[in-house]
mmCIF file of C-alpha atoms in Angstrom:
data_model
loop_
_atom_site.group_PDB
_atom_site.id
_atom_site.type_symbol
_atom_site.label_atom_id
_atom_site.label_comp_id
_atom_site.label_asym_id
_atom_site.label_seq_id
_atom_site.Cartn_x
_atom_site.Cartn_y
_atom_site.Cartn_z
ATOM 1 C CA UNK A 1 182.458 -65.270 -31.947
ATOM 2 C CA UNK A 2 182.642 -61.474 -30.559
ATOM 3 C CA UNK A 3 178.224 -61.733 -30.429
ATOM 4 C CA UNK A 4 178.580 -64.697 -27.797
ATOM 5 C CA UNK A 5 181.281 -62.578 -25.390
ATOM 6 C CA UNK A 6 179.451 -58.939 -25.457
ATOM 7 C CA UNK A 7 176.538 -61.534 -24.575
ATOM 8 C CA UNK A 8 179.045 -63.551 -22.093
ATOM 9 C CA UNK A 9 179.927 -60.239 -20.930
ATOM 10 C CA UNK A 10 177.239 -57.991 -20.758
ATOM 11 C CA UNK A 11 175.167 -61.347 -18.885
ATOM 12 C CA UNK A 12 178.422 -61.284 -15.616
ATOM 13 C CA UNK A 13 177.913 -57.161 -15.512
ATOM 14 C CA UNK A 14 174.727 -57.504 -15.047
ATOM 15 C CA UNK A 15 174.583 -60.520 -12.473
ATOM 16 C CA UNK A 16 177.668 -58.644 -10.596
ATOM 17 C CA UNK A 17 175.273 -55.799 -10.378
ATOM 18 C CA UNK A 18 172.137 -57.398 -9.211
ATOM 19 C CA UNK A 19 174.151 -59.050 -6.703
ATOM 20 C CA UNK A 20 175.825 -55.415 -5.959
ATOM 21 C CA UNK A 21 172.550 -54.100 -5.237
ATOM 22 C CA UNK A 22 170.865 -56.813 -3.142
ATOM 23 C CA UNK A 23 173.971 -56.370 -1.011
ATOM 24 C CA UNK A 24 173.824 -52.623 -0.745
ATOM 25 C CA UNK A 25 170.117 -53.123 -0.129
ATOM 26 C CA UNK A 26 170.721 -55.419 2.440
ATOM 27 C CA UNK A 27 173.667 -52.852 3.982
ATOM 28 C CA UNK A 28 171.371 -50.241 4.019
ATOM 29 C CA UNK A 29 167.933 -51.931 5.474
ATOM 30 C CA UNK A 30 170.291 -53.442 8.114
ATOM 31 C CA UNK A 31 172.233 -50.037 9.103
ATOM 32 C CA UNK A 32 168.661 -47.752 9.160
ATOM 33 C CA UNK A 33 167.279 -50.773 11.878
ATOM 34 C CA UNK A 34 170.514 -50.160 14.133
ATOM 35 C CA UNK A 35 169.621 -46.793 14.281
ATOM 36 C CA UNK A 36 166.631 -47.346 14.501
ATOM 37 C CA UNK A 37 167.079 -49.379 17.602
ATOM 38 C CA UNK A 38 168.893 -46.864 19.135
ATOM 39 C CA UNK A 39 166.547 -43.868 18.596
ATOM 40 C CA UNK A 40 164.063 -45.961 20.206
ATOM 41 C CA UNK A 41 166.020 -46.828 23.520
ATOM 42 C CA UNK A 42 167.149 -43.028 22.927
ATOM 43 C CA UNK A 43 163.762 -41.654 23.320
ATOM 44 C CA UNK A 44 162.557 -44.638 25.520
ATOM 45 C CA UNK A 45 165.563 -42.800 28.296
ATOM 46 C CA UNK A 46 167.529 -45.263 28.012
ATOM 47 C CA UNK A 47 171.585 -45.616 27.763
ATOM 48 C CA UNK A 48 173.101 -44.788 24.216
ATOM 49 C CA UNK A 49 177.020 -43.788 23.522
ATOM 50 C CA UNK A 50 179.243 -44.038 20.247
ATOM 51 C CA UNK A 51 180.239 -47.675 21.920
ATOM 52 C CA UNK A 52 177.523 -49.290 18.961
ATOM 53 C CA UNK A 53 179.310 -48.021 16.251
ATOM 54 C CA UNK A 54 181.939 -50.995 15.546
ATOM 55 C CA UNK A 55 178.649 -53.332 16.952
ATOM 56 C CA UNK A 56 177.105 -51.559 13.784
ATOM 57 C CA UNK A 57 179.545 -51.721 11.443
ATOM 58 C CA UNK A 58 180.253 -55.403 12.102
ATOM 59 C CA UNK A 59 176.648 -57.080 11.153
ATOM 60 C CA UNK A 60 176.181 -54.345 8.903
ATOM 61 C CA UNK A 61 179.188 -55.893 6.907
ATOM 62 C CA UNK A 62 178.688 -59.485 7.908
ATOM 63 C CA UNK A 63 175.335 -59.802 5.788
ATOM 64 C CA UNK A 64 175.948 -58.388 3.323
ATOM 65 C CA UNK A 65 179.313 -59.769 2.650
ATOM 66 C CA UNK A 66 177.267 -63.052 3.143
ATOM 67 C CA UNK A 67 174.231 -61.842 1.084
ATOM 68 C CA UNK A 68 176.872 -61.494 -2.149
ATOM 69 C CA UNK A 69 179.375 -64.977 -0.890
ATOM 70 C CA UNK A 70 175.737 -67.167 -1.230
ATOM 71 C CA UNK A 71 174.684 -64.927 -4.804
ATOM 72 C CA UNK A 72 178.227 -66.164 -5.153
ATOM 73 C CA UNK A 73 177.888 -69.391 -5.062
ATOM 74 C CA UNK A 74 174.709 -69.630 -6.718
ATOM 75 C CA UNK A 75 176.359 -68.447 -9.367
ATOM 76 C CA UNK A 76 179.014 -70.788 -9.565
ATOM 77 C CA UNK A 77 177.448 -74.269 -8.420
ATOM 78 C CA UNK A 78 173.975 -73.762 -10.367
ATOM 79 C CA UNK A 79 172.628 -76.725 -9.182
ATOM 80 C CA UNK A 80 168.758 -77.405 -7.115
ATOM 81 C CA UNK A 81 170.549 -79.476 -3.939
ATOM 82 C CA UNK A 82 173.509 -76.499 -3.569
ATOM 83 C CA UNK A 83 171.073 -73.944 -1.745
ATOM 84 C CA UNK A 84 169.622 -76.583 0.837
ATOM 85 C CA UNK A 85 172.856 -77.737 1.563
ATOM 86 C CA UNK A 86 174.373 -74.164 1.987
ATOM 87 C CA UNK A 87 171.659 -73.261 4.668
ATOM 88 C CA UNK A 88 171.998 -76.776 6.646
ATOM 89 C CA UNK A 89 176.201 -76.399 6.073
ATOM 90 C CA UNK A 90 175.726 -72.365 7.763
ATOM 91 C CA UNK A 91 173.961 -73.530 10.558
ATOM 92 C CA UNK A 92 175.825 -76.319 11.431
ATOM 93 C CA UNK A 93 178.585 -74.104 11.281
ATOM 94 C CA UNK A 94 176.918 -71.399 13.291
ATOM 95 C CA UNK A 95 176.085 -73.921 15.979
ATOM 96 C CA UNK A 96 179.562 -75.411 16.466
ATOM 97 C CA UNK A 97 180.465 -71.576 16.938
ATOM 98 C CA UNK A 98 178.145 -71.080 18.841
ATOM 99 C CA UNK A 99 179.464 -73.937 20.912
ATOM 100 C CA UNK A 100 182.414 -73.190 21.150
ATOM 101 C CA UNK A 101 182.125 -69.568 22.827
ATOM 102 C CA UNK A 102 180.010 -71.418 25.577
ATOM 103 C CA UNK A 103 182.801 -71.147 28.290
ATOM 104 C CA UNK A 104 181.952 -71.450 32.639
ATOM 105 C CA UNK A 105 185.289 -69.019 33.655
ATOM 106 C CA UNK A 106 186.853 -66.364 33.031
ATOM 107 C CA UNK A 107 190.209 -67.382 32.434
ATOM 108 C CA UNK A 108 188.534 -69.665 29.865
ATOM 109 C CA UNK A 109 189.379 -69.719 26.099
ATOM 110 C CA UNK A 110 188.095 -69.612 23.309
ATOM 111 C CA UNK A 111 188.107 -70.861 18.950
ATOM 112 C CA UNK A 112 189.207 -68.177 17.222
ATOM 113 C CA UNK A 113 188.070 -69.636 14.590
ATOM 114 C CA UNK A 114 184.469 -69.850 15.925
ATOM 115 C CA UNK A 115 184.660 -65.577 16.263
ATOM 116 C CA UNK A 116 184.340 -65.865 12.774
ATOM 117 C CA UNK A 117 181.431 -66.013 12.856
ATOM 118 C CA UNK A 118 178.692 -63.754 14.643
ATOM 119 C CA UNK A 119 177.158 -65.823 16.898
ATOM 120 C CA UNK A 120 178.609 -64.899 19.913
ATOM 121 C CA UNK A 121 176.611 -64.835 23.074
ATOM 122 C CA UNK A 122 177.001 -61.733 25.202
ATOM 123 C CA UNK A 123 175.778 -61.277 29.187
ATOM 124 C CA UNK A 124 172.375 -59.889 29.242
ATOM 125 C CA UNK A 125 174.319 -56.318 30.510
ATOM 126 C CA UNK A 126 174.514 -53.024 28.866
ATOM 127 C CA UNK A 127 177.432 -52.472 30.431
ATOM 128 C CA UNK A 128 179.804 -54.737 28.250
ATOM 129 C CA UNK A 129 180.339 -55.062 25.033
ATOM 130 C CA UNK A 130 183.054 -56.832 22.204
ATOM 131 C CA UNK A 131 187.228 -55.254 22.169
ATOM 132 C CA UNK A 132 188.578 -53.441 20.324
ATOM 133 C CA UNK A 133 190.438 -55.993 18.628
ATOM 134 C CA UNK A 134 187.789 -58.354 18.717
ATOM 135 C CA UNK A 135 185.525 -55.649 16.544
ATOM 136 C CA UNK A 136 188.853 -55.350 14.173
ATOM 137 C CA UNK A 137 189.264 -58.640 12.875
ATOM 138 C CA UNK A 138 186.289 -59.297 12.612
ATOM 139 C CA UNK A 139 185.568 -56.531 10.033
ATOM 140 C CA UNK A 140 188.400 -57.294 8.879
ATOM 141 C CA UNK A 141 187.354 -60.785 8.102
ATOM 142 C CA UNK A 142 183.821 -59.860 6.787
ATOM 143 C CA UNK A 143 185.061 -57.903 4.342
ATOM 144 C CA UNK A 144 187.425 -59.542 3.011
ATOM 145 C CA UNK A 145 184.617 -62.706 2.568
ATOM 146 C CA UNK A 146 182.702 -59.519 0.694
ATOM 147 C CA UNK A 147 185.556 -58.199 -1.563
ATOM 148 C CA UNK A 148 186.093 -61.974 -3.126
ATOM 149 C CA UNK A 149 182.373 -63.354 -3.387
ATOM 150 C CA UNK A 150 182.797 -60.168 -5.657
ATOM 151 C CA UNK A 151 185.456 -60.767 -7.506
ATOM 152 C CA UNK A 152 184.620 -64.448 -7.762
ATOM 153 C CA UNK A 153 181.330 -62.870 -9.335
ATOM 154 C CA UNK A 154 183.656 -60.884 -12.273
ATOM 155 C CA UNK A 155 185.726 -63.306 -12.593
ATOM 156 C CA UNK A 156 185.539 -65.083 -15.888
ATOM 157 C CA UNK A 157 188.614 -68.212 -15.687
ATOM 158 C CA UNK A 158 189.824 -70.350 -13.262
ATOM 159 C CA UNK A 159 192.467 -68.868 -12.568
ATOM 160 C CA UNK A 160 191.080 -64.772 -11.180
ATOM 161 C CA UNK A 161 188.434 -67.112 -9.189
ATOM 162 C CA UNK A 162 191.321 -69.377 -7.599
ATOM 163 C CA UNK A 163 193.076 -65.257 -6.073
ATOM 164 C CA UNK A 164 189.896 -64.536 -5.541
ATOM 165 C CA UNK A 165 189.968 -67.649 -3.029
ATOM 166 C CA UNK A 166 193.695 -66.840 -1.629
ATOM 167 C CA UNK A 167 191.975 -63.339 -1.082
ATOM 168 C CA UNK A 168 189.534 -64.440 1.365
ATOM 169 C CA UNK A 169 192.741 -67.066 2.868
ATOM 170 C CA UNK A 170 194.619 -64.248 3.692
ATOM 171 C CA UNK A 171 191.186 -62.214 5.384
ATOM 172 C CA UNK A 172 191.246 -65.563 7.556
ATOM 173 C CA UNK A 173 194.858 -65.532 8.121
ATOM 174 C CA UNK A 174 195.210 -61.579 9.702
ATOM 175 C CA UNK A 175 191.369 -61.884 11.731
ATOM 176 C CA UNK A 176 193.254 -64.651 13.330
ATOM 177 C CA UNK A 177 195.574 -62.782 14.285
ATOM 178 C CA UNK A 178 194.085 -60.141 16.044
ATOM 179 C CA UNK A 179 191.192 -62.084 17.275
ATOM 180 C CA UNK A 180 192.165 -62.251 21.239
ATOM 181 C CA UNK A 181 191.710 -66.075 23.027
ATOM 182 C CA UNK A 182 190.475 -65.851 26.214
ATOM 183 C CA UNK A 183 187.016 -64.932 26.960
ATOM 184 C CA UNK A 184 188.533 -61.787 29.463
ATOM 185 C CA UNK A 185 189.818 -59.925 26.030
ATOM 186 C CA UNK A 186 186.732 -61.487 23.953
ATOM 187 C CA UNK A 187 185.066 -59.285 25.706
ATOM 188 C CA UNK A 188 184.816 -55.896 27.682
ATOM 189 C CA UNK A 189 183.815 -52.947 29.929
ATOM 190 C CA UNK A 190 182.528 -50.705 27.802
ATOM 191 C CA UNK A 191 184.293 -47.459 28.346
ATOM 192 C CA UNK A 192 181.551 -44.858 28.037
ATOM 193 C CA UNK A 193 178.790 -46.929 29.837
ATOM 194 C CA UNK A 194 180.734 -48.322 32.428
ATOM 195 C CA UNK A 195 182.504 -45.158 33.949
ATOM 196 C CA UNK A 196 181.589 -44.353 37.108
ATOM 197 C CA UNK A 197 179.434 -40.475 38.695
ATOM 198 C CA UNK A 198 179.876 -40.453 41.874
ATOM 199 C CA UNK A 199 177.294 -38.754 44.608
ATOM 200 C CA UNK A 200 179.600 -38.478 47.328
ATOM 201 C CA UNK A 201 180.979 -41.388 48.396
ATOM 202 C CA UNK A 202 178.457 -44.086 46.834
ATOM 203 C CA UNK A 203 179.134 -44.794 42.138
ATOM 204 C CA UNK A 204 177.604 -46.409 39.685
ATOM 205 C CA UNK A 205 178.631 -46.264 35.884
ATOM 206 C CA UNK A 206 176.965 -43.806 33.972
ATOM 207 C CA UNK A 207 174.363 -46.392 32.197
ATOM 208 C CA UNK A 208 172.807 -46.490 35.695
ATOM 209 C CA UNK A 209 173.373 -42.903 36.652
ATOM 210 C CA UNK A 210 169.283 -41.992 35.843
ATOM 211 C CA UNK A 211 169.330 -44.083 39.502
ATOM 212 C CA UNK A 212 172.942 -42.015 41.408
ATOM 213 C CA UNK A 213 170.063 -40.181 43.812
ATOM 214 C CA UNK A 214 167.983 -43.641 44.708
ATOM 215 C CA UNK A 215 171.234 -45.387 45.187
ATOM 216 C CA UNK A 216 173.571 -43.168 46.430
ATOM 217 C CA UNK A 217 170.615 -42.554 49.882
ATOM 218 C CA UNK A 218 170.622 -45.929 50.509
ATOM 219 C CA UNK A 219 174.074 -46.754 50.286
ATOM 220 C CA UNK A 220 175.084 -43.485 52.398
ATOM 221 C CA UNK A 221 173.521 -45.103 54.482
ATOM 222 C CA UNK A 222 174.223 -48.368 54.784
ATOM 223 C CA UNK A 223 177.777 -46.803 55.179
ATOM 224 C CA UNK A 224 176.488 -45.457 58.158
ATOM 225 C CA UNK A 225 175.649 -48.291 59.331
ATOM 226 C CA UNK A 226 179.138 -50.489 58.359
ATOM 227 C CA UNK A 227 180.628 -47.795 60.499
ATOM 228 C CA UNK A 228 180.404 -49.322 63.672
ATOM 229 C CA UNK A 229 183.433 -51.946 62.009
ATOM 230 C CA UNK A 230 187.116 -51.261 62.611
ATOM 231 C CA UNK A 231 188.530 -50.315 59.454
ATOM 232 C CA UNK A 232 185.250 -50.177 58.293
ATOM 233 C CA UNK A 233 184.090 -49.372 53.901
ATOM 234 C CA UNK A 234 183.937 -45.826 52.761
ATOM 235 C CA UNK A 235 182.168 -46.484 49.405
ATOM 236 C CA UNK A 236 179.641 -47.850 47.662
ATOM 237 C CA UNK A 237 180.529 -49.008 44.400
ATOM 238 C CA UNK A 238 178.950 -50.334 41.383
ATOM 239 C CA UNK A 239 180.644 -53.978 39.609
ATOM 240 C CA UNK A 240 180.684 -52.643 35.834
ATOM 241 C CA UNK A 241 183.270 -56.137 35.871
ATOM 242 C CA UNK A 242 182.762 -57.683 32.539
ATOM 243 C CA UNK A 243 183.536 -60.603 33.640
ATOM 244 C CA UNK A 244 180.744 -60.416 37.102
ATOM 245 C CA UNK A 245 178.251 -62.864 34.828
ATOM 246 C CA UNK A 246 181.546 -65.820 35.231
ATOM 247 C CA UNK A 247 183.027 -64.648 38.637
ATOM 248 C CA UNK A 248 182.959 -64.875 41.771
ATOM 249 C CA UNK A 249 181.763 -60.597 43.242
ATOM 250 C CA UNK A 250 184.602 -58.176 43.806
ATOM 251 C CA UNK A 251 186.041 -58.158 47.036
ATOM 252 C CA UNK A 252 187.722 -54.539 48.798
ATOM 253 C CA UNK A 253 188.110 -53.556 52.315
ATOM 254 C CA UNK A 254 187.169 -50.483 51.718
ATOM 255 C CA UNK A 255 184.387 -50.555 48.943
ATOM 256 C CA UNK A 256 180.963 -52.212 49.220
ATOM 257 C CA UNK A 257 180.048 -53.468 46.113
ATOM 258 C CA UNK A 258 176.965 -53.184 44.532
ATOM 259 C CA UNK A 259 176.206 -55.852 41.594
ATOM 260 C CA UNK A 260 173.867 -54.670 38.916
ATOM 261 C CA UNK A 261 174.531 -57.463 36.419
ATOM 262 C CA UNK A 262 172.381 -60.682 35.935
ATOM 263 C CA UNK A 263 170.017 -61.908 37.306
ATOM 264 C CA UNK A 264 169.767 -60.562 40.828
ATOM 265 C CA UNK A 265 170.823 -56.746 39.707
ATOM 266 C CA UNK A 266 170.697 -54.715 42.806
ATOM 267 C CA UNK A 267 169.515 -52.007 40.985
ATOM 268 C CA UNK A 268 165.600 -53.351 40.278
ATOM 269 C CA UNK A 269 165.344 -53.872 43.657
ATOM 270 C CA UNK A 270 163.317 -51.795 46.332
ATOM 271 C CA UNK A 271 165.059 -49.473 48.495
ATOM 272 C CA UNK A 272 164.020 -51.802 51.626
ATOM 273 C CA UNK A 273 166.212 -55.030 49.730
ATOM 274 C CA UNK A 274 168.827 -52.403 48.043
ATOM 275 C CA UNK A 275 170.298 -51.660 51.937
ATOM 276 C CA UNK A 276 169.339 -55.509 53.071
ATOM 277 C CA UNK A 277 171.883 -57.105 50.211
ATOM 278 C CA UNK A 278 174.388 -54.507 50.602
ATOM 279 C CA UNK A 279 174.551 -54.844 54.453
ATOM 280 C CA UNK A 280 175.266 -58.477 54.098
ATOM 281 C CA UNK A 281 178.614 -59.770 54.692
ATOM 282 C CA UNK A 282 178.679 -56.793 56.608
ATOM 283 C CA UNK A 283 179.413 -55.313 52.416
ATOM 284 C CA UNK A 284 181.355 -58.184 51.291
ATOM 285 C CA UNK A 285 179.796 -60.523 48.732
ATOM 286 C CA UNK A 286 179.899 -64.298 49.100
ATOM 287 C CA UNK A 287 182.977 -65.853 47.153
ATOM 288 C CA UNK A 288 181.122 -68.307 44.689
ATOM 289 C CA UNK A 289 180.517 -67.432 41.442
ATOM 290 C CA UNK A 290 176.810 -66.804 39.304
ATOM 291 C CA UNK A 291 175.017 -69.898 39.138
ATOM 292 C CA UNK A 292 176.080 -72.021 42.179
ATOM 293 C CA UNK A 293 174.670 -72.321 45.357
ATOM 294 C CA UNK A 294 176.786 -72.598 48.739
ATOM 295 C CA UNK A 295 174.038 -73.129 51.556
ATOM 296 C CA UNK A 296 176.828 -72.127 54.260
ATOM 297 C CA UNK A 297 177.413 -68.773 52.268
ATOM 298 C CA UNK A 298 174.152 -67.798 51.742
ATOM 299 C CA UNK A 299 173.605 -67.909 55.933
ATOM 300 C CA UNK A 300 176.396 -66.467 56.667
ATOM 301 C CA UNK A 301 175.140 -63.152 54.389
ATOM 302 C CA UNK A 302 171.136 -63.728 55.956
ATOM 303 C CA UNK A 303 173.255 -63.233 59.972
ATOM 304 C CA UNK A 304 175.512 -60.037 58.711
ATOM 305 C CA UNK A 305 172.299 -58.702 57.563
ATOM 306 C CA UNK A 306 169.990 -59.382 59.464
ATOM 307 C CA UNK A 307 173.105 -58.283 62.228
ATOM 308 C CA UNK A 308 172.865 -54.916 61.050
ATOM 309 C CA UNK A 309 169.065 -54.811 60.221
ATOM 310 C CA UNK A 310 168.064 -55.536 63.689
ATOM 311 C CA UNK A 311 166.515 -58.137 62.235
ATOM 312 C CA UNK A 312 166.245 -61.665 59.309
ATOM 313 C CA UNK A 313 165.003 -60.501 56.403
ATOM 314 C CA UNK A 314 165.130 -62.005 52.756
ATOM 315 C CA UNK A 315 167.833 -62.176 50.665
ATOM 316 C CA UNK A 316 166.319 -60.528 47.550
ATOM 317 C CA UNK A 317 169.215 -62.746 45.545
ATOM 318 C CA UNK A 318 168.880 -65.838 47.840
ATOM 319 C CA UNK A 319 164.735 -66.229 46.729
ATOM 320 C CA UNK A 320 165.371 -70.161 47.842
ATOM 321 C CA UNK A 321 166.359 -70.058 51.484
ATOM 322 C CA UNK A 322 164.288 -67.855 52.569
ATOM 323 C CA UNK A 323 161.184 -69.896 50.822
ATOM 324 C CA UNK A 324 162.063 -72.742 51.707
ATOM 325 C CA UNK A 325 161.098 -73.924 55.516
ATOM 326 C CA UNK A 326 163.913 -75.867 55.972
ATOM 327 C CA UNK A 327 166.375 -74.212 55.521
ATOM 328 C CA UNK A 328 165.393 -71.148 56.824
ATOM 329 C CA UNK A 329 165.450 -73.432 60.109
ATOM 330 C CA UNK A 330 168.614 -72.914 59.447
ATOM 331 C CA UNK A 331 168.622 -69.376 59.375
ATOM 332 C CA UNK A 332 166.701 -68.712 62.185
ATOM 333 C CA UNK A 333 168.362 -72.532 64.546
ATOM 334 C CA UNK A 334 172.151 -69.868 63.269
ATOM 335 C CA UNK A 335 170.695 -65.929 64.135
ATOM 336 C CA UNK A 336 169.404 -67.192 68.058
ATOM 337 C CA UNK A 337 173.465 -68.933 68.436
ATOM 338 C CA UNK A 338 174.820 -65.365 67.343
ATOM 339 C CA UNK A 339 172.386 -63.174 69.065
ATOM 340 C CA UNK A 340 173.038 -65.306 72.423
ATOM 341 C CA UNK A 341 176.444 -63.924 72.811
ATOM 342 C CA UNK A 342 177.159 -60.165 74.963
ATOM 343 C CA UNK A 343 176.824 -56.734 71.804
ATOM 344 C CA UNK A 344 180.533 -56.918 72.092
ATOM 345 C CA UNK A 345 181.090 -60.696 70.761
ATOM 346 C CA UNK A 346 178.868 -60.658 68.501
ATOM 347 C CA UNK A 347 180.579 -57.255 66.707
ATOM 348 C CA UNK A 348 183.486 -59.200 67.507
ATOM 349 C CA UNK A 349 182.166 -62.085 65.103
ATOM 350 C CA UNK A 350 180.518 -60.455 62.633
ATOM 351 C CA UNK A 351 184.684 -58.628 62.284
ATOM 352 C CA UNK A 352 185.753 -61.897 62.396
ATOM 353 C CA UNK A 353 183.355 -63.277 59.384
ATOM 354 C CA UNK A 354 183.969 -60.126 57.252
ATOM 355 C CA UNK A 355 187.645 -60.532 57.477
ATOM 356 C CA UNK A 356 187.469 -63.909 56.149
ATOM 357 C CA UNK A 357 184.766 -63.293 53.364
ATOM 358 C CA UNK A 358 187.250 -60.538 52.213
ATOM 359 C CA UNK A 359 189.609 -63.912 51.680
ATOM 360 C CA UNK A 360 186.937 -66.003 50.517
ATOM 361 C CA UNK A 361 187.648 -68.061 53.460
ATOM 362 C CA UNK A 362 185.481 -71.950 53.691
ATOM 363 C CA UNK A 363 181.948 -70.698 54.152
ATOM 364 C CA UNK A 364 181.373 -73.623 56.707
ATOM 365 C CA UNK A 365 184.217 -71.820 58.722
ATOM 366 C CA UNK A 366 182.572 -68.473 58.702
ATOM 367 C CA UNK A 367 178.919 -70.264 59.996
ATOM 368 C CA UNK A 368 181.151 -70.890 62.641
ATOM 369 C CA UNK A 369 182.356 -68.219 63.673
ATOM 370 C CA UNK A 370 179.225 -67.018 63.761
ATOM 371 C CA UNK A 371 177.288 -69.455 65.701
ATOM 372 C CA UNK A 372 180.400 -70.916 68.180
ATOM 373 C CA UNK A 373 178.925 -71.978 71.533
#
């Protein structure tokens, strides 16, 4: 009997030693991969901040604890179907969690349970990160999961294994009390990357500071053109909002917001295109949310940009309007109606259109103001 116990003990120690070693190797490899990716970004001239550390810790804990849990499940359920069932279950849970985290509004709520799975798909921008509460909640959960898996491996009796499972439950409950349930509290602007750096009245985020000289020249030119307006804007500022991919663009009578996020990011455009984009709406963006299309609003943006640019031009953010003969014809018809008015009346109409855009009035009403006979 003593020999059997010693043999069992040696076998158990060997199992959790191997499991710890595997989890450790995974953790180290993941950490090195994260550090390597950061180094590649830094060497390539990209922006790097200490804000990547919480994300790296979360990824390392998630992978290490998952490996440890997988080994523990395999030891407790030594059956040929254990591995395929575990893989399918993991895929189903990850897919379900990912669907729960897909939202269309900045006011939308998300499932806290879904945040326990590291499947959040953040917007494609270098200005947005997960909030502190998300980082802490996930770290608590994956730490508890890893400790539970380790205890399941070293425990010899059912009671001890049950206690280990209770620890995972406590970690889950604690994490759920920490995790937020609104997408606007899940994704936030990175406090370091989103810090504004200015050249006079033109400000960009620290992450895009390298583009400030070129953008500043365009921004100052735009402010000079818009100076003919009553209560003209006095600043050009990058929109660093974390919800820019879900909400209508920010608006302020004194600020021309530069949209850097999304497919139509102004920072990726040429100076000429940047100027047209910033002049559109007389310095005020449309009220449509991303991934929506409003023909009347687009015509308004083209007309107001054309007014300050002394002629119609394509808006890079609205390629469909300019490439379609029918839609471009609508723009040109409206342009002729606006230019048929005396110069003071044209300025008056553009001013009124700008005020309506600031208040997000009906787009058709704004177009009527510009084109009324």
